[in-house]
Coordinates of C-alpha atoms and ligand atoms in Angstrom, one line a residue:
M1 CA 128.3 109.2 75.1
A2 CA 127.1 112.7 75.9
E3 CA 128.5 114.4 79.0
S4 CA 125.8 115.5 81.4
T5 CA 125.7 118.5 83.7
T6 CA 124.9 117.6 87.3
Q7 CA 122.9 120.7 88.0
K8 CA 119.2 120.3 87.5
Y9 CA 117.3 123.3 86.4
D10 CA 113.6 124.2 86.7
V11 CA 113.3 125.1 83.1
I12 CA 115.4 124.9 79.9
V13 CA 114.8 127.6 77.3
V14 CA 116.2 126.9 73.8
G15 CA 116.8 130.2 71.9
S16 CA 117.4 133.7 73.2
G17 CA 115.5 135.8 70.6
A18 CA 112.1 137.5 70.9
S19 CA 110.4 134.6 72.6
G20 CA 113.3 133.0 74.5
G21 CA 114.3 136.3 76.0
W22 CA 110.9 136.9 77.4
A23 CA 110.6 133.3 78.7
C24 CA 113.9 133.7 80.6
K25 CA 113.0 137.1 82.0
R26 CA 109.5 136.1 83.2
L27 CA 110.6 132.8 84.7
A28 CA 114.0 133.8 86.2
E29 CA 112.6 137.0 87.7
S30 CA 109.9 134.9 89.4
G31 CA 112.6 132.8 91.0
L32 CA 112.9 129.7 88.8
K33 CA 116.3 128.4 87.8
V34 CA 116.6 128.7 84.1
A35 CA 119.2 127.4 81.6
L36 CA 119.2 129.3 78.4
L37 CA 120.7 127.3 75.5
E38 CA 121.6 129.5 72.7
A39 CA 123.2 128.3 69.5
G40 CA 125.0 131.6 68.9
R41 CA 127.7 133.6 70.5
P42 CA 127.1 136.2 73.2
Q43 CA 126.2 139.7 71.9
S44 CA 127.7 142.9 73.2
S45 CA 127.9 146.6 72.4
A46 CA 131.5 146.0 71.2
N47 CA 129.9 144.3 68.1
F48 CA 127.7 147.3 67.2
S49 CA 128.6 149.4 64.3
E50 CA 125.7 151.7 63.6
H51 CA 128.1 154.7 63.7
T52 CA 130.9 153.1 61.7
P53 CA 131.3 154.6 58.2
A54 CA 131.8 152.1 55.4
F55 CA 135.2 153.4 54.6
E56 CA 136.5 152.1 57.9
L57 CA 135.7 148.5 56.9
K58 CA 138.2 146.3 55.1
Y59 CA 136.2 146.1 51.9
R60 CA 134.2 149.3 52.5
N61 CA 131.0 147.2 52.4
L62 CA 131.5 147.0 48.6
A63 CA 132.4 143.3 48.2
P64 CA 129.2 141.3 48.6
E65 CA 130.8 138.4 46.8
I66 CA 133.0 137.9 49.9
V67 CA 129.9 137.6 52.2
R68 CA 128.3 135.4 49.6
K69 CA 131.0 132.8 50.0
T70 CA 129.8 131.7 53.4
R71 CA 126.3 133.2 53.4
P72 CA 124.9 132.8 49.9
I73 CA 121.3 132.7 51.3
Q74 CA 121.6 135.2 54.2
S75 CA 123.4 137.8 52.1
Q76 CA 120.4 138.1 49.8
M77 CA 119.1 140.5 52.5
G78 CA 122.1 142.6 51.8
D79 CA 120.8 145.5 53.8
V80 CA 121.0 143.5 57.0
C81 CA 123.6 140.8 56.3
N82 CA 126.6 142.5 54.9
E83 CA 130.3 143.2 55.8
Y84 CA 129.1 144.9 59.0
T85 CA 127.1 142.0 60.4
Q86 CA 127.8 138.8 58.4
D87 CA 129.2 136.9 61.3
W88 CA 125.9 137.3 63.3
F89 CA 124.3 135.1 60.7
V90 CA 124.3 131.4 60.2
N91 CA 127.0 130.1 57.8
D92 CA 124.7 128.7 55.1
I93 CA 127.3 126.2 54.0
E94 CA 127.8 124.7 57.4
E95 CA 124.1 124.8 58.3
P96 CA 122.1 124.2 55.2
Y97 CA 118.5 123.3 54.5
T98 CA 117.0 121.9 51.4
T99 CA 113.9 122.5 49.2
P100 CA 112.4 120.7 46.2
A101 CA 113.8 122.0 43.0
D102 CA 110.5 123.5 41.9
K103 CA 109.9 125.3 45.2
P104 CA 112.8 127.6 46.0
F105 CA 112.6 129.2 49.4
N106 CA 115.1 131.6 51.0
W107 CA 115.2 130.9 54.7
L108 CA 116.4 134.3 55.6
G109 CA 117.4 136.0 58.9
R110 CA 118.9 132.9 60.5
L111 CA 120.9 134.4 63.4
R112 CA 123.5 132.7 65.5
M113 CA 123.9 135.4 68.2
T114 CA 122.3 136.1 71.6
G115 CA 119.1 138.1 70.7
G116 CA 118.4 136.1 67.5
R117 CA 116.5 137.9 64.9
T118 CA 115.8 140.9 67.2
N119 CA 119.4 142.0 66.5
V120 CA 118.4 142.9 63.0
W121 CA 114.6 143.0 62.9
G122 CA 112.6 145.9 61.3
R123 CA 110.9 146.5 64.7
V124 CA 107.3 147.0 63.3
S125 CA 105.1 146.1 66.3
L126 CA 101.4 145.7 65.6
R127 CA 98.6 144.0 67.6
F128 CA 96.3 141.3 66.2
S129 CA 92.6 141.7 66.7
D130 CA 89.6 139.4 66.8
W131 CA 89.4 139.9 63.0
D132 CA 92.6 137.8 63.1
F133 CA 92.1 135.4 66.0
K134 CA 88.5 134.6 64.8
A135 CA 89.2 134.9 61.0
A136 CA 87.9 131.4 60.3
S137 CA 84.6 132.3 61.8
H138 CA 84.4 135.4 59.6
D139 CA 85.2 133.7 56.3
G140 CA 85.0 129.9 56.9
Y141 CA 88.7 129.2 56.0
G142 CA 90.9 127.2 58.4
E143 CA 90.6 127.3 62.2
D144 CA 90.0 130.0 64.8
W145 CA 92.8 130.5 67.4
P146 CA 92.0 129.0 70.7
I147 CA 92.2 132.5 72.3
G148 CA 90.6 135.8 71.6
Y149 CA 91.8 139.4 71.8
K150 CA 90.7 139.8 75.4
D151 CA 92.9 136.9 76.5
I152 CA 96.1 138.5 75.2
A153 CA 95.3 142.2 75.6
P154 CA 96.8 142.5 79.1
Y155 CA 100.0 140.8 77.9
Y156 CA 100.2 143.2 74.9
D157 CA 100.1 146.0 77.5
L158 CA 102.8 144.5 79.6
V159 CA 105.1 143.8 76.7
E160 CA 104.7 147.1 75.0
K161 CA 105.4 149.1 78.2
Y162 CA 108.7 147.2 78.6
V163 CA 109.7 147.1 74.9
G164 CA 108.9 150.8 74.3
I165 CA 106.9 151.4 71.1
T166 CA 106.4 154.7 69.4
G167 CA 103.0 155.0 67.8
M168 CA 99.9 157.0 67.2
A169 CA 96.5 155.9 68.6
E170 CA 93.9 155.6 65.8
G171 CA 91.0 153.9 67.5
L172 CA 90.7 151.1 64.9
E173 CA 89.1 147.8 65.9
E174 CA 91.2 145.9 63.3
L175 CA 94.5 147.3 64.6
P176 CA 94.0 147.9 68.3
D177 CA 96.0 150.8 69.9
G178 CA 98.7 150.0 72.4
Q179 CA 100.7 151.5 75.2
F180 CA 102.6 153.9 73.0
Q181 CA 105.6 156.1 73.7
P182 CA 105.2 159.6 72.1
P183 CA 105.1 159.3 68.3
M184 CA 108.0 160.2 66.1
G185 CA 106.9 163.0 63.8
L186 CA 105.7 162.4 60.2
N187 CA 107.7 164.1 57.4
C188 CA 105.9 166.1 54.7
Q189 CA 105.6 163.2 52.2
E190 CA 104.1 161.0 54.9
S191 CA 101.7 163.7 56.1
V192 CA 100.5 164.5 52.6
F193 CA 100.0 160.8 51.8
R194 CA 98.2 160.1 55.1
D195 CA 95.8 163.1 54.7
R196 CA 95.0 162.5 51.0
V197 CA 94.5 158.7 51.3
K198 CA 92.2 159.2 54.3
Q199 CA 90.3 162.0 52.6
K200 CA 89.9 160.3 49.2
M201 CA 89.8 156.6 50.0
G202 CA 88.9 156.4 53.8
R203 CA 92.1 154.3 54.4
T204 CA 94.3 154.8 57.4
A205 CA 98.1 155.4 57.0
T206 CA 99.6 155.8 60.5
L207 CA 103.1 156.2 61.9
T208 CA 104.5 152.7 61.8
R209 CA 104.3 151.3 65.4
S210 CA 107.9 150.5 66.0
A211 CA 110.1 149.3 68.9
N212 CA 112.2 152.4 68.9
L213 CA 112.3 154.6 72.0
T214 CA 111.3 158.3 72.0
Q215 CA 111.7 158.5 75.8
S216 CA 114.2 156.9 78.1
L217 CA 113.2 153.6 79.5
N218 CA 114.9 151.3 82.1
G219 CA 118.3 152.8 81.4
R220 CA 117.9 152.8 77.6
G221 CA 118.2 156.2 75.8
P222 CA 115.8 157.7 73.3
C223 CA 116.6 157.2 69.6
H224 CA 119.0 159.8 68.1
Y225 CA 118.0 159.1 64.5
C226 CA 121.3 157.7 63.2
G227 CA 119.5 155.2 61.0
P228 CA 121.0 151.6 60.8
C229 CA 119.4 149.9 63.7
E230 CA 120.2 146.5 62.1
R231 CA 123.9 147.0 63.0
G232 CA 123.1 147.4 66.8
C233 CA 122.6 150.4 69.0
V234 CA 124.9 151.5 71.7
T235 CA 122.2 153.6 73.4
K236 CA 119.9 150.6 73.3
S237 CA 117.2 152.6 71.8
Y238 CA 115.6 149.8 69.8
F239 CA 114.4 146.6 71.2
N240 CA 116.9 143.8 71.0
S241 CA 116.4 140.9 73.5
A242 CA 120.2 140.6 74.0
F243 CA 120.3 143.9 75.9
T244 CA 116.8 143.9 77.4
T245 CA 115.0 140.7 78.4
V246 CA 118.1 138.4 78.4
A247 CA 120.1 140.9 80.3
D248 CA 117.3 141.2 82.9
A249 CA 117.1 137.4 83.2
L250 CA 120.9 137.2 83.8
K251 CA 120.8 140.0 86.3
S252 CA 118.2 138.1 88.4
G253 CA 121.0 135.6 89.2
N254 CA 118.6 132.8 88.3
C255 CA 119.4 132.4 84.6
T256 CA 122.5 130.6 83.1
L257 CA 123.3 131.4 79.5
V258 CA 124.9 128.5 77.7
S259 CA 126.3 130.0 74.5
N260 CA 127.3 128.0 71.3
A261 CA 124.9 125.3 72.4
M262 CA 123.1 123.8 69.4
A263 CA 120.0 121.9 70.6
F264 CA 119.7 118.6 68.8
K265 CA 116.8 116.8 70.5
V266 CA 114.5 116.8 73.5
L267 CA 115.3 113.9 75.8
M268 CA 112.3 111.9 77.2
D269 CA 111.6 109.9 80.2
A270 CA 109.5 107.4 78.3
D271 CA 108.0 105.7 81.4
N272 CA 106.4 108.9 82.6
N273 CA 105.9 110.5 79.2
R274 CA 107.9 113.6 80.4
A275 CA 110.6 115.6 78.8
R276 CA 113.7 115.3 81.0
G277 CA 116.2 117.6 79.3
V278 CA 117.9 118.5 76.0
L279 CA 120.8 116.9 74.1
Y280 CA 122.9 119.7 72.5
I281 CA 126.1 119.9 70.6
D282 CA 128.8 122.3 71.8
R283 CA 129.5 124.3 68.6
I284 CA 133.1 125.0 69.6
T285 CA 134.2 121.5 70.7
R286 CA 131.5 119.6 68.7
A287 CA 131.0 117.4 71.8
P288 CA 127.4 116.2 72.7
R289 CA 126.1 117.3 76.1
E290 CA 123.0 116.7 78.1
I291 CA 121.2 119.2 80.4
Q292 CA 118.2 118.3 82.6
A293 CA 115.2 120.2 83.9
R294 CA 111.6 119.9 85.1
A295 CA 110.3 121.6 81.9
V296 CA 111.5 122.4 78.4
I297 CA 110.5 125.4 76.3
L298 CA 111.5 125.6 72.7
C299 CA 112.0 129.2 71.5
A300 CA 114.4 128.6 68.6
Q301 CA 112.2 130.2 65.9
S302 CA 109.4 128.4 64.1
Q303 CA 111.3 126.1 61.7
E304 CA 114.2 125.5 64.1
S305 CA 111.9 124.5 67.0
T306 CA 110.0 122.2 64.7
R307 CA 113.3 120.7 63.5
I308 CA 114.2 119.9 67.1
L309 CA 110.8 118.1 67.7
L310 CA 111.1 116.2 64.4
N311 CA 114.7 115.2 65.2
S312 CA 113.5 114.0 68.7
A313 CA 111.3 111.2 67.2
N314 CA 111.5 108.0 69.3
S315 CA 109.6 104.7 69.5
Q316 CA 106.7 106.3 71.3
Y317 CA 106.5 109.3 68.9
P318 CA 107.9 107.9 65.6
N319 CA 106.8 110.9 63.5
G320 CA 108.3 113.5 65.8
L321 CA 107.9 114.4 69.4
A322 CA 104.5 115.6 70.5
N323 CA 103.2 114.7 67.0
S324 CA 100.3 112.3 67.8
S325 CA 98.2 114.6 65.6
G326 CA 100.5 114.3 62.5
V327 CA 100.2 118.1 62.1
L328 CA 103.7 119.0 63.2
G329 CA 105.6 120.6 60.4
H330 CA 102.5 121.4 58.4
Y331 CA 100.6 124.7 57.7
L332 CA 103.9 126.7 57.3
M333 CA 103.0 130.3 56.7
A334 CA 105.1 133.4 56.1
H335 CA 104.0 136.8 54.6
V336 CA 103.9 137.7 50.9
R337 CA 106.1 140.8 50.4
S338 CA 106.8 140.8 46.7
A339 CA 104.3 143.5 45.6
G340 CA 103.9 147.2 46.0
G341 CA 104.7 150.5 44.3
R342 CA 106.7 153.6 44.3
G343 CA 106.2 157.2 43.2
E344 CA 107.8 160.7 43.6
F345 CA 106.7 163.9 45.2
P346 CA 109.2 166.4 43.7
E347 CA 107.5 169.4 45.1
L348 CA 108.1 168.1 48.7
A349 CA 111.8 167.4 48.4
P350 CA 114.0 169.4 50.8
S351 CA 117.7 170.1 50.0
P352 CA 119.5 166.8 50.4
S353 CA 122.1 166.5 53.1
L354 CA 124.5 163.8 54.1
S355 CA 124.1 164.6 57.8
A356 CA 120.3 164.8 58.0
P357 CA 118.7 162.8 60.8
I358 CA 117.4 159.4 59.6
K359 CA 114.0 158.3 61.0
P360 CA 114.3 154.6 61.5
L361 CA 110.7 153.9 60.4
G362 CA 108.0 155.2 58.1
I363 CA 104.3 154.9 57.9
Y364 CA 102.0 151.9 57.8
I365 CA 98.8 151.5 55.8
V366 CA 96.3 149.5 57.8
R367 CA 94.5 146.5 56.2
F368 CA 91.4 147.5 54.3
R369 CA 90.4 144.4 52.4
N370 CA 87.7 142.0 53.9
M371 CA 87.1 144.3 56.9
K372 CA 84.0 145.3 58.7
G373 CA 81.6 147.5 56.8
N374 CA 82.7 146.3 53.4
P375 CA 81.3 143.3 51.5
P376 CA 83.8 140.4 51.3
F377 CA 86.3 141.1 48.6
K378 CA 85.7 138.6 45.8
K379 CA 89.2 137.9 44.6
F380 CA 90.8 136.5 47.8
L381 CA 90.4 135.9 51.5
R382 CA 92.0 137.9 54.3
G383 CA 94.2 141.0 53.6
Y384 CA 97.4 142.9 53.7
G385 CA 98.9 146.1 55.1
F386 CA 101.7 148.3 53.6
E387 CA 105.0 149.3 55.1
C388 CA 106.0 152.6 53.5
D389 CA 109.4 154.2 53.1
S390 CA 109.9 157.9 52.5
N391 CA 113.2 158.7 51.0
F392 CA 114.8 162.2 50.5
D393 CA 118.1 161.9 48.7
F394 CA 120.6 163.3 46.2
N395 CA 120.0 162.4 42.6
W396 CA 122.7 159.7 42.7
G397 CA 121.8 158.3 39.3
A398 CA 122.2 161.7 37.5
P399 CA 123.9 161.3 34.1
G400 CA 126.9 163.3 32.9
F401 CA 130.1 164.6 34.4
G402 CA 131.9 167.8 35.5
E403 CA 130.0 170.9 36.6
A404 CA 126.8 169.7 35.0
Y405 CA 127.0 166.4 36.9
K406 CA 127.7 168.2 40.2
K407 CA 124.7 170.4 39.7
A408 CA 122.4 167.5 38.7
I409 CA 123.4 165.3 41.6
R410 CA 122.2 168.0 44.0
E411 CA 118.7 168.0 42.6
P412 CA 116.7 166.7 45.4
R413 CA 114.7 163.4 45.2
A414 CA 111.6 162.6 47.2
E415 CA 110.6 159.0 46.7
F416 CA 107.8 157.2 48.5
S417 CA 107.6 153.4 48.3
L418 CA 104.9 150.9 49.5
T419 CA 105.6 147.3 50.2
G420 CA 102.6 145.0 50.9
F421 CA 102.7 142.4 53.6
G422 CA 100.0 139.9 53.0
E423 CA 98.5 137.1 55.0
V424 CA 99.3 133.6 53.7
L425 CA 96.6 131.0 54.3
P426 CA 97.5 127.9 56.4
R427 CA 97.7 125.0 53.9
W428 CA 98.7 121.4 54.6
D429 CA 101.0 121.2 51.6
N430 CA 103.2 124.1 52.8
F431 CA 105.3 122.1 55.2
V432 CA 108.8 121.2 56.6
E433 CA 110.2 117.7 57.2
I434 CA 113.6 116.2 58.0
D435 CA 115.8 115.6 55.0
K436 CA 117.2 112.2 55.8
E437 CA 120.0 112.6 53.3
V438 CA 121.6 115.9 54.7
K439 CA 123.2 116.8 58.0
D440 CA 124.7 120.1 59.2
V441 CA 128.4 120.2 60.3
Y442 CA 127.2 119.3 63.8
G443 CA 125.7 116.0 62.6
I444 CA 122.1 117.2 63.0
P445 CA 119.7 116.3 60.2
V446 CA 118.5 119.4 58.4
L447 CA 115.1 120.6 57.2
K448 CA 113.5 120.3 53.8
I449 CA 111.1 123.2 53.3
H450 CA 108.2 123.0 50.9
M451 CA 106.5 126.4 50.3
S452 CA 104.7 128.0 47.4
D453 CA 102.1 130.6 46.6
G454 CA 98.5 129.3 46.4
E455 CA 95.8 130.9 44.3
N456 CA 94.8 133.1 47.2
E457 CA 98.3 134.5 47.5
K458 CA 98.6 135.0 43.8
A459 CA 95.4 137.0 43.6
M460 CA 96.4 139.1 46.7
I461 CA 99.8 139.9 45.1
K462 CA 98.1 141.3 42.0
D463 CA 95.7 143.4 44.1
I464 CA 98.5 144.7 46.3
A465 CA 100.2 146.2 43.3
E466 CA 97.0 147.7 42.0
S467 CA 96.0 149.3 45.3
A468 CA 99.5 150.7 45.8
G469 CA 99.2 152.4 42.4
E470 CA 95.7 153.8 43.3
M471 CA 96.9 155.2 46.6
L472 CA 100.0 156.8 45.2
A473 CA 97.8 158.4 42.5
A474 CA 95.3 159.6 45.1
A475 CA 98.1 161.1 47.1
G476 CA 99.3 163.0 44.0
A477 CA 102.6 161.1 43.4
K478 CA 104.4 161.4 40.0
N479 CA 106.2 158.7 38.0
I480 CA 104.3 155.9 39.6
R481 CA 105.6 152.3 39.2
T482 CA 104.1 149.2 40.6
R483 CA 105.4 145.6 41.0
A484 CA 103.7 142.2 41.5
N485 CA 106.1 139.3 41.6
P486 CA 105.7 135.8 42.9
S487 CA 106.7 135.4 46.6
A488 CA 109.2 132.7 45.9
P489 CA 112.0 132.5 46.8
R490 CA 112.0 135.5 49.1
W491 CA 109.1 135.7 51.6
A492 CA 109.1 137.9 54.6
A493 CA 111.1 136.3 57.5
H494 CA 107.8 136.0 59.4
E495 CA 107.4 132.2 59.3
A496 CA 104.8 130.6 61.6
G497 CA 102.3 127.8 62.2
V498 CA 104.3 124.6 62.0
A499 CA 103.3 123.4 65.4
R500 CA 99.9 125.1 65.5
M501 CA 97.7 125.8 68.6
G502 CA 94.2 124.5 68.8
S503 CA 91.6 123.1 71.2
D504 CA 91.5 119.8 69.4
P505 CA 94.5 117.6 70.0
K506 CA 93.8 115.7 66.8
K507 CA 94.2 118.9 64.7
S508 CA 96.9 120.8 66.6
V509 CA 100.2 120.3 68.4
L510 CA 99.8 122.9 71.1
D511 CA 97.1 124.1 73.4
Q512 CA 96.3 127.8 74.0
F513 CA 99.2 128.0 76.4
Q514 CA 101.7 126.6 73.8
Q515 CA 101.9 123.5 75.9
T516 CA 102.1 120.4 73.8
H517 CA 98.9 118.3 74.0
D518 CA 101.0 115.2 74.2
I519 CA 103.7 116.0 76.8
K520 CA 102.7 118.3 79.6
N521 CA 106.1 119.6 80.5
L522 CA 107.1 120.5 76.9
F523 CA 106.2 123.9 75.4
V524 CA 106.9 125.7 72.1
M525 CA 106.7 129.5 72.6
D526 CA 107.7 131.0 69.3
A527 CA 105.5 131.5 66.3
S528 CA 105.3 127.8 65.6
G529 CA 102.0 127.9 67.5
F530 CA 100.2 130.5 65.3
T531 CA 97.0 129.1 64.0
S532 CA 96.9 131.7 61.2
N533 CA 99.4 134.4 60.2
P534 CA 97.6 137.7 60.0
C535 CA 99.2 140.4 57.9
Q536 CA 100.5 142.3 60.9
N537 CA 104.1 141.6 61.7
P538 CA 104.3 138.7 64.2
T539 CA 106.8 139.6 66.9
L540 CA 104.7 141.6 69.3
T541 CA 102.2 138.8 69.4
I542 CA 105.0 136.2 69.8
M543 CA 106.3 138.0 72.9
A544 CA 102.8 138.6 74.5
L545 CA 101.8 135.0 74.0
C546 CA 105.1 133.8 75.4
V547 CA 104.6 135.8 78.7
R548 CA 101.0 134.5 79.0
S549 CA 102.2 130.9 78.5
C550 CA 105.0 131.3 81.0
D551 CA 102.5 132.5 83.6
H552 CA 100.5 129.3 82.9
L553 CA 103.6 127.2 83.2
M554 CA 104.3 128.7 86.6
D555 CA 100.7 128.1 87.7
E556 CA 101.0 124.5 86.6
M557 CA 104.3 124.1 88.5
K558 CA 102.7 125.5 91.7
R559 CA 99.9 123.0 91.4
S560 CA 102.6 120.2 90.8
N561 CA 101.0 119.4 87.4
I562 CA 104.5 119.8 85.9
Ligands
FAD1 C1 115.5 141.4 58.6 C2 114.3 141.0 59.5 C3 113.3 142.0 59.7 C4 112.3 141.7 60.5 N1 111.4 142.7 60.8 C5 110.3 142.4 61.6 C6 109.4 143.5 62.0 O1 109.5 144.6 61.6 N2 108.4 143.2 62.8 C7 108.2 141.9 63.3 O2 107.2 141.7 64.1 N3 109.1 140.9 63.0 C8 110.1 141.2 62.2 N4 111.0 140.2 61.9 C9 110.8 138.8 62.4 C10 111.2 138.8 63.9 O3 112.6 139.0 64.0 C11 110.9 137.4 64.4 O4 109.5 137.2 64.3 C12 111.3 137.2 65.9 O5 112.6 137.5 66.2 C13 111.1 135.7 66.1 O6 111.4 135.4 67.5 P1 111.8 134.0 67.9 O7 112.0 134.0 69.4 O8 110.9 133.0 67.4 O9 113.2 133.6 67.1 P2 114.6 134.5 67.0 O10 114.4 135.9 67.4 O11 115.1 134.2 65.6 O12 115.5 133.7 68.0 C14 115.8 132.4 67.9 C15 117.1 132.1 68.6 O13 117.3 130.7 68.7 C16 118.6 130.3 68.4 N5 118.5 128.9 67.9 C17 118.1 128.4 66.7 N6 118.2 127.1 66.7 C18 118.7 126.7 67.8 C19 119.1 125.4 68.4 N7 118.9 124.3 67.7 N8 119.6 125.4 69.6 C20 119.8 126.5 70.3 N9 119.5 127.8 69.8 C21 118.9 127.8 68.6 C22 119.0 131.2 67.3 O14 120.5 131.3 67.4 C23 118.4 132.5 67.8 O15 119.2 133.3 68.6 C24 112.1 140.4 61.1 C25 113.1 139.4 60.8 C26 114.1 139.7 60.0 C27 115.2 138.7 59.8
SF4_2 S1 118.2 155.0 64.6 FE1 117.8 155.1 66.8 S2 117.3 153.0 67.5 FE2 118.3 152.9 65.5 S3 120.5 152.6 65.9 FE3 120.2 154.8 65.7 S4 119.8 155.6 67.8 FE4 119.5 153.3 67.8

């Protein structure tokens, strides 16, 4: 028998990451009583280690096999899940998922911490445009989103002004400009690359629009270029919902954070077809508990929110809550990120230094395939952008020893690398379901994930490598190497689409306000609702959509529709 809290809230928000943080801030600052259920522990500056050298750690960050014991999946992103941060991540043994043997899928970036993935994210913050929202009308594949750019533009403005995004305005229809803080400068490799690629190929490489401050904002300091944002930031210079949106919500006095609360299922009042609360497991005591509210918002990250809905199946909704369409769990999308290229610009390399400032972002090449003004590209639909890294370093791989080695290692290196991030088409046969055979340590059935590259993705991956090589050559790079690997098992941690939005309740789970078609007081405000997954990184759009949907929820509450 689950113990129940006596207090009744206006809204329960599940998950405190990019979406959940905004939901709590928007609703609590408007006066609603919010309970925030978060599976992870509280986050604090005491956990941040961006200035801690590896030699101060017990294993000097040189023993990945120790991290692998409990996090064999998460540690495959060794740059973010390592000795510094491993306990921010899910224990893969305690909380597994399954896949078919022939479809390996690394479900990466599963955080168990206030702030969710925003603790470690790459912070690239790009708007979608009507080329994305109305892509189906352009090329006939899939469904248009039930909203257009004008519906979300004011919310992009609102979110960007609060988050703080450094960027350069470019005036492009396909990548709309935003409310930018002053741009971080480009280094010489980036400037040369940008100029030559524009001049010779007409393509735009711009400063990566990134959630790193260049000016103080709401008590947060500007970035001081120390580098490893994924280990936290004591000056709060990058956007992490733990110390921004969630902190604001708590400060309002209207939000209660319930940590270590693993939501299991949404509880229903079957007579009225209303969600009445959430059953969760206390991760410390393992006791089941119930909490009640007028409305429930799932913000636990795409697959996690869908897992909760599937696990909430009941006699009225035998295939999963709010799943009268049968679409829930289907159309899983991520981004392909397994192709790209690298080259060197030896003439641009400065003398290497161990204490040089480290710019926490590089440049971004804007999508150029299947865009306005060009005939449709014959090999695949949609497109990709590139995230680029510019690296000045010592020649660590120099051969030899003694004096000659000391000299060789000081030879500067200037390497420039491009990684393509490509749109994955929404396909029915990429999906998640409950694995009835396997439960996590809390007794909650786990997900089985079915995901593979389709023909469109395969053709795109090949083209990403070819165009990376062409652009590096156009920019004058030497020693150019390209790569084109299958996506599996490591896709970008940008999963979306498993409870998609649409105007037709027979073909979608959510409406344009991320309200389930079936149950009026149940919402899913993470990327589950994406109708397609454009190549731009998703989080800015997740946050803007969430604020828009919260405003709708509050209107509905005022009209007593919820
Ligand atoms: C290494 C890395 C780099 C990334 N870089 C970028 C980038 O550059 N740009 C970009 O746009 N995106 C990036 N992303 C993706 C981005 O982090 C996510 O899109 C975003 O954080 C998703 O927000 P969310 O609210 O859906 O989920 P999250 O931010 O993941 O938050 C979900 C929260 O829900 C909690 N939770 C999960 N299940 C339950 C449950 N059952 N009960 C209670 N709580 C639960 C989790 O503990 C977590 O705190 C990156 C992700 C990773 C891992
Ligand atoms: S690089 Fe900037 S944003 Fe990142 S941790 Fe250092 S100061 Fe913070």
